[in-house]
Coordinates of C-alpha atoms in Angstrom, one line a residue:
M116 CA 62.5 39.4 -15.0
T117 CA 65.2 36.8 -14.4
T118 CA 65.1 34.1 -17.1
L119 CA 65.4 30.5 -15.8
G120 CA 66.5 31.6 -12.4
G121 CA 69.4 33.6 -13.9
L122 CA 70.8 30.6 -15.7
L123 CA 71.3 32.6 -18.9
D124 CA 72.2 35.9 -17.4
G125 CA 75.9 35.4 -17.7
P126 CA 78.4 33.5 -19.9
P127 CA 78.1 29.8 -19.9
A128 CA 80.4 27.7 -17.8
I129 CA 81.6 24.7 -19.8
V130 CA 83.0 21.6 -18.3
A131 CA 84.3 19.0 -20.8
A132 CA 85.1 15.3 -20.2
G133 CA 86.4 13.0 -22.9
V134 CA 87.9 13.6 -26.3
D135 CA 90.1 16.7 -26.5
V136 CA 88.7 17.7 -29.9
F137 CA 85.6 19.1 -28.3
S138 CA 87.5 21.3 -25.9
D139 CA 89.8 22.5 -28.6
A140 CA 86.8 23.5 -30.9
L141 CA 85.2 25.5 -28.1
R142 CA 88.4 27.3 -27.2
A143 CA 88.9 28.2 -30.8
Q144 CA 85.6 30.1 -30.5
G145 CA 86.7 32.0 -27.4
A146 CA 84.9 29.8 -24.9
D147 CA 86.3 29.2 -21.4
V148 CA 86.5 25.4 -21.0
H149 CA 87.3 23.4 -17.9
D150 CA 88.6 20.0 -18.7
V151 CA 87.9 17.1 -16.4
E152 CA 90.1 14.0 -16.4
W153 CA 87.5 11.2 -16.7
R154 CA 87.4 7.7 -18.2
P155 CA 84.7 5.1 -18.1
P156 CA 85.0 2.9 -15.0
H157 CA 86.6 -0.4 -15.7
F158 CA 89.3 -2.7 -14.6
G159 CA 91.6 -5.2 -16.2
D160 CA 94.7 -4.9 -18.4
P161 CA 93.9 -2.9 -21.5
A162 CA 95.7 -5.5 -23.6
D163 CA 93.4 -8.2 -22.1
L164 CA 90.3 -6.2 -22.8
A165 CA 91.4 -5.6 -26.4
A166 CA 92.2 -9.3 -26.9
L167 CA 88.7 -10.3 -25.8
A168 CA 87.0 -7.5 -27.7
L169 CA 88.8 -8.7 -30.9
D170 CA 88.2 -12.4 -30.3
R171 CA 86.1 -13.5 -33.3
R172 CA 84.8 -16.5 -31.4
R173 CA 83.3 -14.5 -28.5
A174 CA 79.9 -13.5 -30.0
A175 CA 79.0 -16.9 -31.3
A176 CA 80.4 -18.6 -28.2
N177 CA 78.3 -16.4 -25.9
R178 CA 75.3 -16.9 -28.0
T179 CA 75.7 -20.7 -27.7
A180 CA 76.2 -20.6 -24.0
V181 CA 73.1 -18.4 -23.5
E182 CA 71.0 -20.6 -25.7
R183 CA 71.9 -23.6 -23.7
L184 CA 71.2 -21.9 -20.4
L185 CA 67.8 -20.6 -21.6
A186 CA 66.8 -24.0 -23.1
A187 CA 67.6 -26.1 -20.0
G188 CA 64.7 -27.4 -18.0
S189 CA 64.5 -29.0 -14.5
V190 CA 62.3 -31.8 -13.2
L191 CA 62.4 -33.6 -9.9
V192 CA 63.1 -37.2 -10.5
D193 CA 64.1 -38.8 -7.2
V194 CA 65.3 -38.4 -3.6
R195 CA 68.2 -40.6 -2.6
P196 CA 71.0 -40.8 -0.2
A197 CA 74.2 -39.0 -1.3
R198 CA 76.3 -42.2 -1.3
E199 CA 73.9 -43.7 -3.9
V200 CA 74.1 -40.8 -6.4
L201 CA 77.4 -39.1 -5.8
D202 CA 81.0 -40.2 -5.9
I203 CA 81.3 -39.7 -2.2
G204 CA 82.6 -43.0 -0.9
G205 CA 84.5 -43.5 2.3
R206 CA 85.1 -40.5 4.6
M207 CA 84.4 -37.7 2.3
L208 CA 82.4 -34.4 2.9
L209 CA 81.4 -32.0 0.2
H210 CA 81.3 -28.3 1.0
S211 CA 80.3 -25.0 -0.7
G212 CA 82.6 -22.8 -2.7
P213 CA 86.0 -23.3 -4.3
P214 CA 88.5 -25.9 -2.9
L215 CA 89.2 -25.6 0.8
L216 CA 91.6 -26.9 3.4
W217 CA 90.6 -27.5 7.1
E218 CA 93.2 -25.1 8.3
N219 CA 91.7 -22.3 6.1
A220 CA 88.1 -23.0 7.0
S221 CA 86.0 -20.3 8.6
G222 CA 84.0 -20.8 11.9
P223 CA 80.7 -21.8 10.3
M224 CA 82.4 -24.1 7.8
R225 CA 84.3 -25.8 10.6
G226 CA 81.1 -26.1 12.7
A227 CA 79.3 -27.7 9.8
L228 CA 82.2 -30.1 9.1
I229 CA 82.3 -31.1 12.7
G230 CA 78.6 -31.6 12.8
A231 CA 78.7 -33.9 9.8
C232 CA 81.4 -36.0 11.3
L233 CA 79.3 -36.4 14.5
F234 CA 76.2 -37.2 12.4
E235 CA 78.0 -39.9 10.4
G236 CA 79.5 -41.5 13.5
W237 CA 83.0 -40.9 12.5
A238 CA 83.7 -39.0 15.7
S239 CA 82.2 -39.3 19.2
S240 CA 83.0 -35.7 20.3
V241 CA 83.8 -32.3 18.9
E242 CA 87.5 -32.9 19.8
D243 CA 87.6 -36.2 17.9
A244 CA 86.0 -34.5 14.9
E245 CA 88.5 -31.7 14.9
K246 CA 91.3 -34.2 15.2
I247 CA 90.3 -36.3 12.2
L248 CA 89.5 -33.2 10.1
A249 CA 92.9 -31.7 10.9
S250 CA 94.7 -34.9 10.1
G251 CA 93.2 -35.3 6.7
E252 CA 91.4 -38.5 7.5
V253 CA 88.3 -36.9 6.0
T254 CA 88.5 -35.8 2.4
L255 CA 87.0 -32.4 1.6
D256 CA 85.8 -31.5 -1.9
P257 CA 83.6 -28.8 -3.4
C258 CA 80.0 -29.6 -4.1
H259 CA 80.4 -28.2 -7.6
H260 CA 82.9 -30.9 -8.4
H261 CA 80.0 -33.4 -8.0
R262 CA 77.2 -31.6 -9.9
T263 CA 75.9 -30.6 -6.5
V264 CA 75.2 -27.4 -4.7
G265 CA 74.6 -26.7 -1.0
P266 CA 73.4 -23.5 0.7
M267 CA 75.7 -21.7 3.2
A268 CA 78.4 -24.2 4.4
G269 CA 76.9 -26.6 1.9
V270 CA 78.3 -29.6 3.8
T271 CA 77.0 -32.9 2.4
S272 CA 77.8 -36.3 3.9
P273 CA 77.1 -39.8 2.6
S274 CA 74.0 -40.4 4.7
M275 CA 72.2 -37.2 3.8
W276 CA 69.3 -37.5 1.3
M277 CA 69.5 -35.5 -1.9
W278 CA 67.0 -33.9 -4.2
C279 CA 67.8 -35.4 -7.7
L280 CA 66.9 -33.2 -10.6
E281 CA 67.3 -33.7 -14.3
D282 CA 67.3 -31.5 -17.4
P283 CA 65.0 -33.1 -20.0
V284 CA 66.7 -31.2 -22.8
S285 CA 70.4 -32.1 -22.2
G286 CA 70.0 -35.1 -19.9
G287 CA 72.1 -33.4 -17.3
K288 CA 71.7 -34.1 -13.6
A289 CA 72.1 -32.0 -10.5
F290 CA 71.8 -32.6 -6.8
C291 CA 71.2 -30.8 -3.5
N292 CA 70.6 -31.9 0.1
L293 CA 67.4 -31.2 1.9
N294 CA 66.8 -27.9 3.6
E295 CA 66.9 -28.0 7.4
G296 CA 64.8 -24.9 8.0
L297 CA 65.8 -21.8 9.9
G298 CA 67.6 -21.1 13.2
K299 CA 70.5 -23.2 14.5
V300 CA 71.2 -25.5 11.5
L301 CA 74.2 -27.3 10.2
R302 CA 74.5 -25.2 7.1
M303 CA 75.0 -22.1 9.3
G304 CA 77.7 -23.9 11.3
A305 CA 75.6 -25.2 14.3
F306 CA 76.2 -28.7 15.4
N307 CA 74.6 -29.1 18.9
D308 CA 72.2 -31.9 20.0
E309 CA 69.2 -30.1 18.5
V310 CA 70.9 -30.1 15.1
Q311 CA 72.0 -33.7 15.4
E312 CA 68.5 -34.8 16.3
R313 CA 67.0 -33.0 13.3
L314 CA 69.6 -34.5 11.0
R315 CA 68.8 -38.0 12.2
W316 CA 65.0 -37.4 11.7
M317 CA 65.7 -36.1 8.2
R318 CA 67.7 -39.3 7.5
D319 CA 65.3 -41.7 9.1
V320 CA 61.9 -40.1 8.3
L321 CA 61.9 -37.1 6.0
G322 CA 64.2 -38.6 3.3
P323 CA 62.4 -41.9 2.9
V324 CA 59.0 -40.3 2.9
L325 CA 60.0 -37.8 0.2
S326 CA 61.7 -40.5 -1.8
T327 CA 58.6 -42.7 -1.9
A328 CA 56.4 -39.7 -2.8
V329 CA 58.6 -38.4 -5.6
R330 CA 59.1 -41.9 -7.1
S331 CA 55.4 -42.4 -7.2
R332 CA 55.2 -39.5 -9.6
A333 CA 57.7 -41.0 -12.1
D334 CA 55.2 -40.5 -15.0
D335 CA 54.4 -36.9 -13.9
P336 CA 57.6 -35.4 -12.4
I337 CA 57.4 -32.0 -10.9
D338 CA 58.5 -29.1 -13.2
V339 CA 60.8 -27.3 -10.8
K340 CA 61.8 -24.6 -13.4
G341 CA 58.1 -23.9 -13.8
I342 CA 57.7 -23.3 -10.1
L343 CA 60.7 -21.0 -10.1
A344 CA 59.2 -19.0 -13.0
Q345 CA 55.9 -18.6 -11.1
M346 CA 57.6 -17.6 -7.9
L347 CA 58.9 -14.4 -9.5
Q348 CA 55.3 -13.4 -10.3
M349 CA 54.3 -14.0 -6.7
G350 CA 56.7 -11.9 -4.8
D351 CA 59.7 -14.3 -4.5
E352 CA 63.2 -13.7 -6.0
G353 CA 64.4 -17.2 -5.5
H354 CA 67.3 -16.8 -3.1
N355 CA 66.4 -15.2 0.2
R356 CA 62.6 -15.2 -0.4
N357 CA 61.1 -18.6 -1.3
R358 CA 57.7 -18.4 0.4
A359 CA 55.5 -18.8 -2.7
G360 CA 57.9 -21.4 -4.2
S361 CA 57.9 -23.5 -1.0
L362 CA 54.1 -23.5 -0.8
M363 CA 53.8 -24.5 -4.5
A364 CA 56.3 -27.3 -4.1
L365 CA 54.4 -28.6 -1.1
R366 CA 51.1 -28.3 -3.0
E367 CA 52.6 -30.6 -5.7
L368 CA 54.1 -33.1 -3.3
S369 CA 51.4 -33.2 -0.6
P370 CA 49.0 -35.7 -2.3
S371 CA 51.9 -38.1 -2.9
I372 CA 53.2 -37.7 0.6
V373 CA 49.8 -38.5 2.1
A374 CA 49.7 -41.6 0.0
V375 CA 53.0 -43.0 1.4
E376 CA 52.6 -46.1 3.5
A377 CA 54.2 -44.8 6.8
P378 CA 52.9 -44.1 10.3
S379 CA 50.4 -41.2 10.2
S380 CA 52.6 -39.4 12.8
D381 CA 55.5 -39.5 10.3
I382 CA 53.4 -38.1 7.5
A383 CA 52.1 -35.3 9.7
A384 CA 55.6 -34.5 10.9
V385 CA 56.8 -34.3 7.3
L386 CA 54.0 -32.0 6.2
K387 CA 54.4 -29.8 9.2
F388 CA 58.2 -29.5 8.7
A389 CA 57.9 -28.7 5.0
G390 CA 55.0 -26.3 5.5
G391 CA 56.8 -24.4 8.3
N392 CA 60.1 -24.1 6.3
E393 CA 60.1 -20.9 4.1
H394 CA 63.3 -22.1 2.4
F395 CA 62.0 -25.6 1.6
F396 CA 62.2 -24.7 -2.1
L397 CA 65.6 -23.1 -2.1
N398 CA 67.3 -26.5 -2.3
L399 CA 65.2 -27.3 -5.4
G400 CA 65.9 -23.9 -7.0
M401 CA 69.6 -24.2 -6.6
P402 CA 70.1 -27.4 -8.6
T403 CA 67.7 -26.0 -11.2
A404 CA 70.1 -23.1 -11.7
K405 CA 73.0 -25.6 -11.6
L406 CA 71.5 -27.6 -14.4
A407 CA 71.1 -24.6 -16.7
L408 CA 74.6 -23.3 -16.0
D409 CA 76.2 -26.8 -16.4
A410 CA 74.5 -27.0 -19.8
A411 CA 76.5 -23.9 -20.8
R412 CA 79.9 -25.2 -19.7
D413 CA 82.9 -25.8 -22.0
V414 CA 82.2 -23.3 -24.8
P415 CA 85.6 -22.1 -26.0
G416 CA 85.6 -18.3 -26.4
S417 CA 82.6 -17.7 -24.1
T418 CA 83.1 -15.0 -21.4
M419 CA 79.9 -16.0 -19.5
L420 CA 79.9 -17.1 -15.9
T421 CA 78.8 -20.6 -15.0
V422 CA 79.6 -20.5 -11.2
M423 CA 79.7 -17.9 -8.4
S424 CA 80.3 -19.6 -5.1
R425 CA 81.9 -19.0 -1.7
N426 CA 83.2 -21.1 1.1
G427 CA 83.4 -18.5 3.9
T428 CA 87.0 -17.8 3.2
E429 CA 87.2 -17.4 -0.5
F430 CA 84.9 -16.4 -3.3
G431 CA 85.2 -18.4 -6.6
I432 CA 83.9 -18.1 -10.1
Q433 CA 84.1 -20.2 -13.2
T434 CA 83.3 -19.4 -16.8
A435 CA 82.0 -21.3 -19.8
G436 CA 85.2 -20.6 -21.7
T437 CA 87.6 -21.9 -19.0
G438 CA 85.8 -25.1 -17.8
D439 CA 86.4 -26.2 -14.3
R440 CA 89.2 -23.7 -13.5
W441 CA 88.5 -21.6 -10.4
F442 CA 89.3 -17.9 -10.1
T443 CA 89.3 -16.8 -6.5
G444 CA 89.5 -13.8 -4.1
P445 CA 88.8 -13.2 -0.4
A446 CA 85.1 -13.5 0.5
Q447 CA 83.5 -10.2 1.6
T448 CA 81.3 -9.8 4.6
P449 CA 77.7 -9.0 3.7
V450 CA 76.1 -5.7 4.8
G451 CA 72.5 -5.9 6.0
L452 CA 70.2 -6.5 8.9
F453 CA 70.9 -8.6 12.0
L454 CA 68.8 -10.9 14.2
G455 CA 68.4 -10.1 17.9
D456 CA 71.5 -8.6 19.5
Y457 CA 73.9 -9.7 16.7
G458 CA 75.9 -7.0 14.9
P459 CA 78.5 -6.7 12.1
E460 CA 81.3 -8.1 14.3
D461 CA 79.4 -11.4 14.6
A462 CA 79.0 -12.0 10.9
N463 CA 81.3 -14.4 8.9
P464 CA 82.5 -13.5 5.4
D465 CA 80.2 -14.6 2.6
I466 CA 79.5 -18.3 2.3
G467 CA 77.5 -20.8 0.2
D468 CA 76.7 -22.2 -3.2
S469 CA 73.4 -20.3 -3.3
A470 CA 74.9 -17.5 -5.4
I471 CA 74.2 -20.0 -8.2
M472 CA 70.8 -18.3 -8.2
E473 CA 72.3 -14.9 -9.1
T474 CA 74.6 -16.6 -11.7
Y475 CA 71.4 -17.9 -13.3
G476 CA 69.8 -14.4 -13.1
V477 CA 67.4 -14.5 -10.2
G478 CA 68.0 -13.8 -6.5
G479 CA 69.8 -10.5 -6.2
F480 CA 69.4 -10.0 -10.0
A481 CA 65.6 -10.2 -9.7
M482 CA 65.1 -8.1 -6.5
A483 CA 62.6 -6.0 -8.5
A484 CA 60.3 -9.1 -8.5
A485 CA 60.4 -9.1 -4.7
P486 CA 60.6 -5.6 -3.3
A487 CA 59.6 -6.9 0.2
I488 CA 63.0 -8.6 0.3
V489 CA 64.5 -5.3 1.5
R490 CA 62.8 -5.8 4.8
F491 CA 65.1 -8.8 5.3
V492 CA 68.4 -7.9 3.6
G493 CA 68.3 -4.1 4.0
G494 CA 68.0 -1.2 1.5
T495 CA 64.8 0.3 0.1
V496 CA 62.3 -0.6 -2.6
P497 CA 63.9 1.8 -5.1
D498 CA 67.2 0.1 -4.4
A499 CA 65.7 -3.2 -5.3
L500 CA 64.4 -1.8 -8.6
A501 CA 67.7 0.0 -9.4
T502 CA 69.7 -3.2 -8.7
T503 CA 67.8 -5.2 -11.3
E504 CA 68.1 -2.4 -13.8
R505 CA 71.9 -2.3 -13.2
M506 CA 72.3 -6.0 -13.6
Y507 CA 71.0 -5.8 -17.1
Q508 CA 74.2 -4.0 -18.0
L509 CA 76.3 -7.0 -16.9
T510 CA 74.5 -9.7 -18.7
L511 CA 74.2 -11.2 -22.2
A512 CA 70.4 -11.8 -22.3
E513 CA 67.0 -11.7 -20.7
N514 CA 65.4 -14.9 -19.6
P515 CA 61.9 -14.9 -20.9
A516 CA 60.9 -17.8 -18.6
M517 CA 61.8 -15.7 -15.5
A518 CA 59.6 -12.7 -16.2
I519 CA 59.5 -9.8 -13.7
P520 CA 56.0 -8.2 -13.5
I521 CA 57.0 -4.7 -12.2
M522 CA 59.5 -4.5 -15.1
G523 CA 56.7 -5.0 -17.6
F524 CA 57.3 -8.7 -17.5
R525 CA 60.8 -8.2 -18.9
G526 CA 62.9 -11.3 -18.5
S527 CA 65.4 -11.4 -15.7
P528 CA 69.0 -10.4 -16.5
T529 CA 70.8 -13.6 -17.4
G530 CA 74.3 -14.7 -18.4
I531 CA 76.9 -12.6 -16.5
D532 CA 79.6 -11.5 -18.9
V533 CA 83.1 -11.1 -17.5
L534 CA 83.9 -8.5 -20.2
K535 CA 80.8 -6.4 -19.3
V536 CA 81.7 -6.6 -15.7
A537 CA 85.2 -5.4 -16.4
R538 CA 84.1 -2.6 -18.8
T539 CA 81.5 -1.2 -16.4
G540 CA 83.4 -1.7 -13.2
W541 CA 80.2 -3.0 -11.6
L542 CA 80.1 -6.2 -9.7
P543 CA 77.2 -8.7 -9.5
Q544 CA 74.8 -8.1 -6.6
I545 CA 74.0 -11.1 -4.3
N546 CA 71.5 -11.2 -1.4
T547 CA 72.3 -13.8 1.2
G548 CA 72.0 -15.0 4.7
M549 CA 74.8 -14.4 7.2
A550 CA 76.3 -17.1 9.4
G551 CA 77.9 -16.4 12.7
R552 CA 81.7 -16.0 12.7
V553 CA 82.1 -18.5 15.6
A554 CA 81.4 -22.2 15.0
G555 CA 78.1 -23.3 16.5
T556 CA 76.4 -19.9 16.4
G557 CA 74.0 -20.4 13.5
Q558 CA 72.4 -17.5 11.5
V559 CA 73.0 -13.9 12.6
G560 CA 71.3 -12.0 9.9
A561 CA 70.9 -11.4 6.1
G562 CA 72.3 -8.8 3.7
L563 CA 73.8 -7.8 0.4
V564 CA 77.3 -8.6 -0.9
Q565 CA 79.4 -8.6 -4.0
P566 CA 82.2 -10.8 -5.3
P567 CA 85.8 -9.5 -4.9
Q568 CA 87.0 -7.8 -8.1
E569 CA 90.1 -10.1 -8.1
C570 CA 88.0 -13.0 -9.3
F571 CA 87.0 -11.2 -12.5
E572 CA 90.5 -9.8 -13.1
Q573 CA 91.9 -13.4 -13.0
A574 CA 89.1 -14.7 -15.3
L575 CA 89.6 -11.8 -17.7
A576 CA 93.3 -12.5 -18.0
A577 CA 92.7 -16.3 -18.5
L578 CA 90.1 -15.7 -21.2
A579 CA 92.3 -13.1 -22.9
E580 CA 95.2 -15.6 -22.9
A581 CA 93.1 -18.2 -24.6
A582 CA 91.9 -15.6 -27.2
R583 CA 95.4 -14.7 -28.3
P584 CA 96.8 -16.5 -31.4
A585 CA 99.2 -19.4 -30.5

C-alpha cells in the first residue's frame, strides 16, 4: 500500500529559504538542499528602517498618538456657513487632497471648482470661471489646512453650510460640507443647472433648517462617534456604505427638524432629501475621523499616519511625527464596478478626503463588518474578510469602540504605522467612489484602490532623518 499517496516512498526534497546555517547543516548530513533566494517583502532604505527601529522615542510616541486617537469623541454642535467658521474669506475655495494648482487639476476637480465659482456668482459662465481660476483670482487651498474634510473633489465655498463637530475630550473642532446625494453632483465634478439648483436649495433651505434643528439640541448634542460605532454592527463600514448610519442620524435629527418654524413644504423637502440620501452620514463620519486623527498630531517620534487624502492628481499622507508636511505620489485609478455603460477608461484617478475613514480604521479597513459592500466595489465576501485581517498587520492598535461582529467583536485595525507598511510591503486598502475623468460627468462607479508606495517611502525617509542624532 502506498503511504500518504507516495509522499514518503522516495528521499525528501528539501527547499530552504532564509539563513544559510540551516542549509549547511542539512548538507553536512548528506541531504540534497535547494536554496531559494527570498527575503521578507519590504521597501525603504535599510538605513532608514534601522534608524526608526532603533529610535527610542518611537514606542512611547506611538502609544501617545494611539491613546489620543482612541480617546477622541465627536458630537454635532452646529451647522453654519463656511465663511462663519473657516478662514475662507474673499475668493477662496477649499479642495480635497494635498495642495493643488489649477493647471494640474483633474477633470472632476476642475468641474467642481467651476461649479463652485458659478454657485458663488464669481462667474457667469463656464468660460468665465475657467478664466478666473487659471489667472489665480481664486485661491485654492486643501480642506485639511482648515480642519475640514470633503468627499471626492471636496470643493467647499464660502456660502456652503458646514457640519460643525467637536471633540469633548480635547476641545478640537472639525468641519465638513453637507452631502449632495448621488448622481450628478458637484463633488463628482458635475456643474450643470441641476447641480446649481440643488446647491442653491441647500444654501437657502437645507442649511438653515438643519442649523436651527441642531442648535435646538445644544443641551443634548448628537453623539456622532456613537452612531459610527453602531453602524459597524449594522452592516455599514463607514465609507461607501452608510445606510444604517444615515438612518440613525435622521432618527436623531427628525424631531428637531419637525419643530423648526419653517414652511411645511420646506420641512417635508428636508426630510425627503435626507431620507433618500444613503450617504447623508458620510459627511458626519469624515469629520469624526478628522477629530480623532487631529488629536494625534504633532507627536515627535511617532510613525502613525494622521492623513491619507487625494485630489484626483496626487495622493498625499501626513504623519503624527512630521506635522503638516505632505508626502505625495501619483493618485492611482480604482479598480471595481461601473455604472451603466461606463468602463475603466472613463474613471478618473483616485480623489477625495474620504480616505480619512481608512486612516481612522474603518471603511476599507472594516470591510469585514460590511461584506455586502463587495456588491458595490467589487471582490468577494472572503476578500472583504481577508482585507480586514491583513490591515491588522499594518496598524498599531485595535479600536474597541469600532467593534466588528464577524471578527468576534474585535476592534477595527487602527493607527496605520509607516514602519509596518514598509516592513510588510503591504499598502492600506481603500474603498471609494469613482468620478468621471471628464469634467461634468459625475459618478461612473466604485471600487478599491491603494496609495502609491512613494508616499510611504518619502515619509519613512523623513521620519528616519528626524530619528537620527543631530
